[in-house]
Amino acid sequence: GALAQANYLRDPLRIKEYLKTTFLPDLNNEHTTKNATYKANFESLRRLVLIKAEQDTMVVPNESEWFGFYADGSTKEILPMKQTQWYTENSFGLQTLDKAGKLFFETTPGDHLQFSEQTLMGWIDKYF
């Protein structure tokens, strides 16, 4: 079996099993029946700032911090956000936010959540 905090694991080698779980596939609107409320709520964001730690050892692959992820069936091929199914199908509104200019991308050179308070406050000032 696999161990993941709060069901935040989308195993690209076990998609059928993953889709049977209740949390992440539901939030990502990956089930056959879509939840219009989830999508509408996500699309109502004024902006979404995504921070990627370039040396992240906790989030794998770290491209998922920008909504990229492994291609289904692979743990080697990484798709950028705009090539993922959830983006191309606009499953939960990510494409809508992007096309509206509401997505912003930042990086930090270190590991997971390793940035200064000054850096954090800079992002807050810049985007909020």
Tab-separated table of C-alpha atoms in Angstrom:
chain	number	residue	atom	x	y	z
A	1	GLY	CA	0.000	0.000	0.000
A	2	ALA	CA	0.863	3.652	-0.160
A	3	LEU	CA	1.010	6.129	2.666
A	4	ALA	CA	0.096	9.754	2.006
A	5	GLN	CA	-0.920	12.572	4.288
A	6	ALA	CA	-4.633	13.436	4.031
A	7	ASN	CA	-5.147	11.368	0.863
A	8	TYR	CA	-2.998	13.760	-1.186
A	9	LEU	CA	-1.515	11.049	-3.386
A	10	ARG	CA	-2.354	10.697	-7.041
A	11	ASP	CA	-0.423	7.581	-7.946
A	12	PRO	CA	0.153	7.810	-11.717
A	13	LEU	CA	0.682	4.040	-11.883
A	14	ARG	CA	-2.621	3.247	-10.127
A	15	ILE	CA	-5.152	5.706	-11.539
A	16	LYS	CA	-8.102	3.278	-11.350
A	17	GLU	CA	-7.476	2.712	-7.644
A	18	TYR	CA	-6.894	6.423	-7.053
A	19	LEU	CA	-10.246	7.319	-8.626
A	20	LYS	CA	-11.961	5.037	-6.089
A	21	THR	CA	-10.703	7.179	-3.205
A	22	THR	CA	-12.893	9.977	-1.951
A	23	PHE	CA	-10.850	13.074	-1.259
A	24	LEU	CA	-8.457	14.255	-3.961
A	25	PRO	CA	-10.307	12.940	-7.043
A	26	ASP	CA	-13.413	14.646	-5.694
A	27	LEU	CA	-11.674	18.003	-5.217
A	28	ASN	CA	-9.998	17.709	-8.608
A	29	ASN	CA	-13.394	16.938	-10.194
A	30	GLU	CA	-11.957	13.778	-11.755
A	31	HIS	CA	-15.079	11.655	-11.297
A	32	THR	CA	-17.549	11.125	-14.117
A	33	THR	CA	-20.109	13.337	-12.373
A	34	LYS	CA	-18.609	16.795	-11.930
A	35	ASN	CA	-19.284	19.055	-8.964
A	36	ALA	CA	-20.221	22.443	-10.444
A	37	THR	CA	-19.969	24.103	-7.022
A	38	TYR	CA	-16.304	23.118	-6.625
A	39	LYS	CA	-15.511	24.552	-10.035
A	40	ALA	CA	-17.504	27.749	-9.453
A	41	ASN	CA	-15.845	28.286	-6.079
A	42	PHE	CA	-12.362	27.834	-7.537
A	43	GLU	CA	-13.152	30.117	-10.451
A	44	SER	CA	-14.340	32.804	-8.039
A	45	LEU	CA	-10.797	33.319	-6.717
A	46	ARG	CA	-9.472	36.807	-7.389
A	47	ARG	CA	-5.971	35.406	-7.796
A	48	LEU	CA	-4.034	32.225	-7.121
A	49	VAL	CA	-0.342	32.448	-6.306
A	50	LEU	CA	1.566	29.176	-6.668
A	51	ILE	CA	4.982	28.867	-5.022
A	52	LYS	CA	7.382	26.144	-6.175
A	53	ALA	CA	10.405	25.209	-4.091
A	54	GLU	CA	13.086	24.356	-6.640
A	55	GLN	CA	14.803	21.894	-4.278
A	56	ASP	CA	11.634	20.475	-2.711
A	57	THR	CA	12.121	17.073	-1.087
A	58	MET	CA	8.566	16.783	0.282
A	59	VAL	CA	6.369	17.421	-2.778
A	60	VAL	CA	7.173	15.003	-5.599
A	61	PRO	CA	7.319	15.986	-8.331
A	62	ASN	CA	7.796	19.584	-7.320
A	63	GLU	CA	6.140	20.629	-10.589
A	64	SER	CA	2.873	19.703	-8.890
A	65	GLU	CA	3.270	22.867	-6.820
A	66	TRP	CA	2.366	24.590	-10.105
A	67	PHE	CA	-0.300	21.963	-10.979
A	68	GLY	CA	2.005	19.945	-13.221
A	69	PHE	CA	2.267	16.212	-12.574
A	70	TYR	CA	3.379	12.844	-13.878
A	71	ALA	CA	1.665	11.607	-17.010
A	72	ASP	CA	-0.760	8.806	-16.174
A	73	GLY	CA	1.133	5.507	-16.262
A	74	SER	CA	4.554	7.126	-15.722
A	75	THR	CA	6.799	8.225	-12.878
A	76	LYS	CA	9.314	9.719	-15.294
A	77	GLU	CA	7.348	11.899	-17.747
A	78	ILE	CA	6.244	15.133	-16.090
A	79	LEU	CA	3.545	17.198	-17.722
A	80	PRO	CA	3.517	20.965	-17.252
A	81	MET	CA	0.234	22.368	-15.958
A	82	LYS	CA	-1.174	23.268	-19.389
A	83	GLN	CA	-0.751	19.673	-20.606
A	84	THR	CA	-2.522	17.999	-17.683
A	85	GLN	CA	-6.014	16.586	-18.007
A	86	TRP	CA	-7.365	18.807	-15.219
A	87	TYR	CA	-6.175	21.871	-17.142
A	88	THR	CA	-7.181	20.858	-20.674
A	89	GLU	CA	-10.622	19.715	-19.494
A	90	ASN	CA	-10.871	22.641	-17.043
A	91	SER	CA	-12.080	20.133	-14.458
A	92	PHE	CA	-12.069	22.490	-11.494
A	93	GLY	CA	-11.526	25.891	-13.131
A	94	LEU	CA	-7.742	26.103	-13.365
A	95	GLN	CA	-7.812	26.960	-17.065
A	96	THR	CA	-10.463	29.607	-16.407
A	97	LEU	CA	-8.250	31.310	-13.811
A	98	ASP	CA	-5.255	31.116	-16.114
A	99	LYS	CA	-7.045	32.620	-19.107
A	100	ALA	CA	-8.409	35.389	-16.881
A	101	GLY	CA	-4.858	36.291	-15.810
A	102	LYS	CA	-5.473	35.242	-12.206
A	103	LEU	CA	-2.650	32.681	-11.902
A	104	PHE	CA	0.760	33.773	-10.666
A	105	PHE	CA	3.902	31.687	-10.313
A	106	GLU	CA	6.805	32.205	-7.938
A	107	THR	CA	9.806	30.080	-6.995
A	108	THR	CA	12.023	29.766	-4.007
A	109	PRO	CA	15.494	28.224	-4.394
A	110	GLY	CA	15.361	25.985	-1.323
A	111	ASP	CA	13.410	23.081	0.104
A	112	HIS	CA	9.734	22.856	1.072
A	113	LEU	CA	8.518	26.005	2.859
A	114	GLN	CA	12.095	27.225	3.312
A	115	PHE	CA	11.863	30.933	2.661
A	116	SER	CA	12.220	33.989	4.807
A	117	GLU	CA	9.441	35.993	6.362
A	118	GLN	CA	10.663	38.890	4.219
A	119	THR	CA	10.127	36.811	1.068
A	120	LEU	CA	6.647	35.809	2.231
A	121	MET	CA	5.719	39.401	3.033
A	122	GLY	CA	7.031	40.447	-0.383
A	123	TRP	CA	4.658	37.999	-2.087
A	124	ILE	CA	1.764	39.193	0.075
A	125	ASP	CA	2.496	42.815	-0.787
A	126	LYS	CA	2.883	41.984	-4.478
A	127	TYR	CA	-0.303	39.969	-4.899
A	128	PHE	CA	-2.643	40.934	-2.099
